[in-house]
Amino acid sequence: MDLHELCRIFAATLNPDRNYRDAAESALYELSNNPSLPVILLQFATMGDSLGGAATPSIKLAAACRLRNVICKSDWNRVAYFTEEVKAQIKALIVPAVCSTQVEEAVRRQIASTMEYIVGYDYPKRWEGLVAQLQQLLGESIAAIESGSMEACVALRGGLQALRFCCKRYENVTLCTTDEIDGFAANFLPPLLQLCRRLTEIVSTVPTPSEYFSTGALGRRQSNVTEVYHCIRITWKCVWSLTDSRWPRCLCDVQAATCFFDLLLFSHQTVGGLIAAVDVNAVGRGGESEVSCVPLQQIAAWRLVKWLGKISSRCISTLGIAPRATEKRARAAANLLHDRYVAPLTQHALALVKWHDNGTTMINSKAFILALECLELAVSHQAAYVEHLLPSSEQLLTSLLFRRLRFSSEDAELWTTNPEEYVRKLTDPRGDLFNAKLLSMGFIVTLCHARKPYHSQELLMSFITFLLTKLAVLSQSLSQGSIEIAGPEYDGCLYAIAQMKKLFAHDHQVDDGKIEWLLLTYVTPLLSCPIGYLRAKAVYVLSLFSDIAWSAPGTYSNILQAVIPLLKDEELPVRIQTCVCLSRFIRTDAAREVMTPQIGAVVEQYFQIMRQMDNDGVVRTLRKTVSFYGDALSVWATDLCRMLVQHFLTVHEQLSSKQKDLDADMGDEEDEAIDSLLAADELMETLRTLVQAVPREESARATMQAMQETLAPLLTMIMSVRQGANLGFMDAALHLLTTVVSRSLAIAPSFWSIAALLFHVGLDASFMDYVEHLIAPIDNFLSVDPVGFLDYLCCTAPDGAHASCGEMVVHLCQAIITNGSSFHHLSTAPKLIDAVLLQTWSCGSTTPKAQWVCTQLLQQSLGVLSSRAATMPQTLQTLFADNILVGIFAAPTITVPLLESTGAPQFIMDSIVGLLQAPVVRSNLRVFDRKVVMMSFAALLNASASSATAQVLASSVASSPLLAQFAVEDARLMTNEVAYHQKRLSGKLDDSDDEHDEAWDNSSDDDEDTDVTGSDLDDDMDDEDVGSDVSEDGDIRNEAQFSTVLAQANKMRDAALGEDFDDGEENFLDDNDFETPLDDTNVWRVVGEAAAQTAFVSHDNTMTAVAEASRLFDTCVELRNAKHPATKAQ
């Protein structure tokens, strides 16, 4: 291929005329048919000859970029285009090309990047000679440097880059064994450390550090020194990779570890001395108090500082702080680091932190962050703390770090020009790992927290005194109009006070009275301050301390009265901060008298803010407001529901339009999408909270039906198969639907279409994992209106016919039985069948549709037991056996003939009775399982006079010990429950009884309030409402009130039985099932009455146990509804 022609083609790709560029791309596409093109591109980009000046550096760079793009698209071992010959030629040429002094720096970077991909593809199995090639190259370069040839540093740098790519493989423990990592480290770490020391010695002789750091043109010697610094940095990057997964065995020896830590300390001394000679003011652009380190990033020595900081931070955190916690083989090295090197390394980190702030100018850099991390770790090291941190603590707290807490010029610019981005940035849930303000505050808290005996007890009060003194001066300045000067520092003081809240409580040095004085003196007046960010900060600080014991009830009310108007503040960040923080203010009884008269206007302001910007914190406040003031807001429930649905649909539409971009690198677009997702999630939870606020009473029937009609479009959109699930709202929609139906006394006609959607989701094979989540809403539809569920034609069956929900249950259960890929999936079918049979029995429906549904479901259960029982766990068999037992009393005219038609009804019943006596089943039987056995037995007794089959089936139960066993076990459980209620009513519950209340406490909520003015460090969990979020809806209805008592009794029973069973078998008889019509049925009375009216004969002891169980059940029902006398008095 003619290189001159190739040169002209790449020159055309850089032409501003699009026609030329398009022609050049077409020519390159034609050339790509030649499999040798990658080799030619590599040779062209790295050739020394410039073809008479035609091949400019830009043209060569274009060729290098083309080569990189071709190779990095995918693993070249999976692309037929790359032949083995071509791959071998490229691997033979690329390392020398990276090491060549004739290759331009920009081209070298592209070639090095290409080499990184190739190393990832082929090393080590397909590039076995690479290590030997690098060892030879490094040896030659080191020898040349030792002889005084500094030009060899260019080749050394290329070889080190290749080695770095190899070393990165050993960071991933899934790709290689620990022996492989130790072996590679043993081969390369000693010579690398030796090389690093020699190179560091060379740069330590640089006579004029300040000249080296100048940003002007560098002389020849300085250029060589730059290459040396690059080599040192890449060497430390190799060391970083080889020490990433664990401390290498070759450095566990004390002598080797001493050499390593000595070198690390020597490197800090050398580079630290170089940096100390640089004037911080020279880095800025004249007069700036806050400057970026961007000018320094172009200097090789400065880039080395960051890597030294990373290595030091890792060594101190993994080895130096707690040597006894390290793995045994590295303990000697850890002790060495702890005893001899942590304190000196802390000294260098402290010097670097001080260098970043000379009192007038501050520099922000990653090196500062890493140095700060080292200092924070060193607080737990006695020598480092006593020798270096404590003597410098005053300077750190009152100057170096405090100055970084201020409202910065960057914050001010963003606040003014783009307030939405300001809020989004500071409420980003991913946080900012390199935020100097956050990490400085974190270090202040760590330094002031006296956790160890050698920690100073005075630092906290000293820092608080400093803040109060500062606030007094700044407050005076503000009152005199010095806003620009005093405002940022005032913000920093308030920020520090907010973040010190936990220390106030922990150290007990600042009581509530002092905090109240501070708030009233320095914070509350800022609510009317002309500076927006101070108003926002004041709201945040007041909200954090809103839970203190106020000296007068009116004080809190006055503060709240002053905060609420800020919902209409002229500046968006203030409005959002106020809205987010109100969730702390208003969820107390003291706030009710202020909030209740204006609750409607406050909620309207929430919606105004929500329309301006998606923020999950704002929606969370709305949810908590609805939860706490549900009684006041219930009259507006329908309107609130409509507004929430409209807002959700708006947010959802925005998300849908951005959905294609979510998988791409979108930057700010992605951040906005994440904000919208979080806000939409909170909106779904707020809707559910609103539904819970509506009382489940006859007076609210119309309200709930109106809310059903309002929610129908939202649920339809989300539950339309695939659309909602792609955005992650299906779970929230099912949760909301379950709550809505459970709180309703009737189903609106239009809402049956949502029930139909449940079945369409369940019948979609790709949504099989959702089936278990469909049971709760389906069961609630069935419970609220069983007649409509069984007879109302609202669905479309798989064959296209109109069908009722009951008929769709038949299709759904058949799909589960046929397509379920696991026993877990299969277990959902018998639960649905039980629900339909029990509700059919409860409502007494005998319509043809109901009879057909029951018949089909019972046939499905009997078919599973007949064909698949031998392969199923016994607890899963029991679920299907329950279907037959429920059918016997719920639909005896269907079930008994069905069993008779099998020709072996007694065998089936004997099998069920035997299954119930199996150890693994008996030890896990639920109250529900025992109830259905007793109800079916009573039904068989009642039918035995007219049916010989019923008589035979009844005899199977009567001849077993189940009746006596179940009566005794239920009596034991109910005795425990009676004892618990008697204690509760007498007020004698002790700490050991507290665990019985766990099942009733549904008010946990770990949401946090976020300070949009820069207080992301606050992790003080938001205290939840007292008595405000207690769920009354029984979404998945169960015997939750007594589940703890019953579980304990079951454990006691299991221990008494002493039965061995297979612990590895999954238990499908869980206690978290639904409320059923049997829950309030005294089955023992039913059995007793049936036995008395028939010829049933049993041992007197059995019937005595039955009678006692019946008596205890009635007692439990009475005690469950009884209240403590003190509660009644209220």
Tab-separated table of N, CA and C in Angstrom, residues 206 262 286 295 310 345 439 475 573 589 620 669 683 717 740 751 755 767 846 887 891 955 971 1007 1078 1080 1122:
chain	number	residue	atom	x	y	z
A	206	VAL	N	17.475	17.530	41.605
A	206	VAL	CA	17.064	18.692	40.806
A	206	VAL	C	17.343	19.963	41.604
A	262	ASP	N	10.543	2.311	53.463
A	262	ASP	CA	11.595	3.329	53.356
A	262	ASP	C	11.492	4.068	52.030
A	286	GLY	N	-4.379	35.280	40.216
A	286	GLY	CA	-4.315	36.616	40.798
A	286	GLY	C	-5.525	36.974	41.621
A	295	PRO	N	-3.792	23.707	36.457
A	295	PRO	CA	-2.462	24.012	35.900
A	295	PRO	C	-1.393	23.020	36.332
A	310	LYS	N	-2.370	7.664	47.370
A	310	LYS	CA	-3.200	6.462	47.312
A	310	LYS	C	-2.502	5.272	47.965
A	345	LEU	N	4.494	9.153	57.835
A	345	LEU	CA	3.598	9.334	56.690
A	345	LEU	C	2.509	10.341	57.023
A	439	LEU	N	-15.466	15.893	52.955
A	439	LEU	CA	-14.410	15.140	53.628
A	439	LEU	C	-13.736	15.969	54.723
A	475	SER	N	-22.564	37.626	62.860
A	475	SER	CA	-23.924	38.143	63.033
A	475	SER	C	-23.907	39.665	63.084
A	573	PRO	N	-33.891	26.754	45.384
A	573	PRO	CA	-33.256	25.908	46.385
A	573	PRO	C	-33.825	26.103	47.793
A	589	ASP	N	-46.917	16.251	67.617
A	589	ASP	CA	-48.202	16.770	68.099
A	589	ASP	C	-48.147	18.273	68.298
A	620	ARG	N	-41.261	12.777	49.311
A	620	ARG	CA	-41.229	12.054	50.587
A	620	ARG	C	-41.893	12.881	51.685
A	669	GLU	N	-28.018	14.429	31.536
A	669	GLU	CA	-29.287	13.823	31.141
A	669	GLU	C	-29.573	12.616	32.018
A	683	LEU	N	-43.680	8.921	44.574
A	683	LEU	CA	-45.079	9.215	44.263
A	683	LEU	C	-45.952	7.972	44.423
A	717	MET	N	-51.609	1.705	32.805
A	717	MET	CA	-50.388	2.041	32.062
A	717	MET	C	-49.204	1.213	32.550
A	740	VAL	N	-55.114	-0.655	47.877
A	740	VAL	CA	-56.374	-0.036	47.458
A	740	VAL	C	-57.538	-1.007	47.639
A	751	PHE	N	-62.983	-0.702	37.772
A	751	PHE	CA	-61.762	-1.201	38.391
A	751	PHE	C	-61.573	-2.691	38.170
A	755	ALA	N	-58.211	-5.953	37.572
A	755	ALA	CA	-58.133	-7.380	37.916
A	755	ALA	C	-57.821	-8.207	36.674
A	767	PHE	N	-43.319	-13.403	32.721
A	767	PHE	CA	-43.587	-12.789	34.017
A	767	PHE	C	-43.907	-13.843	35.077
A	846	THR	N	-73.736	-20.489	44.452
A	846	THR	CA	-74.016	-21.776	43.802
A	846	THR	C	-74.329	-21.586	42.319
A	887	GLY	N	-62.213	-28.274	49.730
A	887	GLY	CA	-63.316	-28.613	48.842
A	887	GLY	C	-64.365	-29.474	49.514
A	891	ALA	N	-67.331	-27.192	49.044
A	891	ALA	CA	-68.131	-27.643	47.894
A	891	ALA	C	-68.278	-29.160	47.968
A	955	SER	N	-64.129	-41.942	58.324
A	955	SER	CA	-63.484	-42.975	59.140
A	955	SER	C	-61.964	-42.922	59.034
A	971	ALA	N	-54.843	-26.044	71.678
A	971	ALA	CA	-55.104	-25.612	73.048
A	971	ALA	C	-53.848	-25.023	73.673
A	1007	ASP	N	-36.071	6.648	55.829
A	1007	ASP	CA	-35.780	7.740	54.915
A	1007	ASP	C	-35.036	8.843	55.644
A	1078	LEU	N	-62.112	-18.615	57.549
A	1078	LEU	CA	-61.988	-19.547	58.671
A	1078	LEU	C	-61.392	-18.900	59.914
A	1080	ASP	N	-62.194	-16.508	61.849
A	1080	ASP	CA	-63.116	-16.220	62.949
A	1080	ASP	C	-64.059	-17.387	63.238
A	1122	ALA	N	-60.297	-6.729	73.629
A	1122	ALA	CA	-60.328	-5.979	74.880
A	1122	ALA	C	-59.171	-4.994	74.928
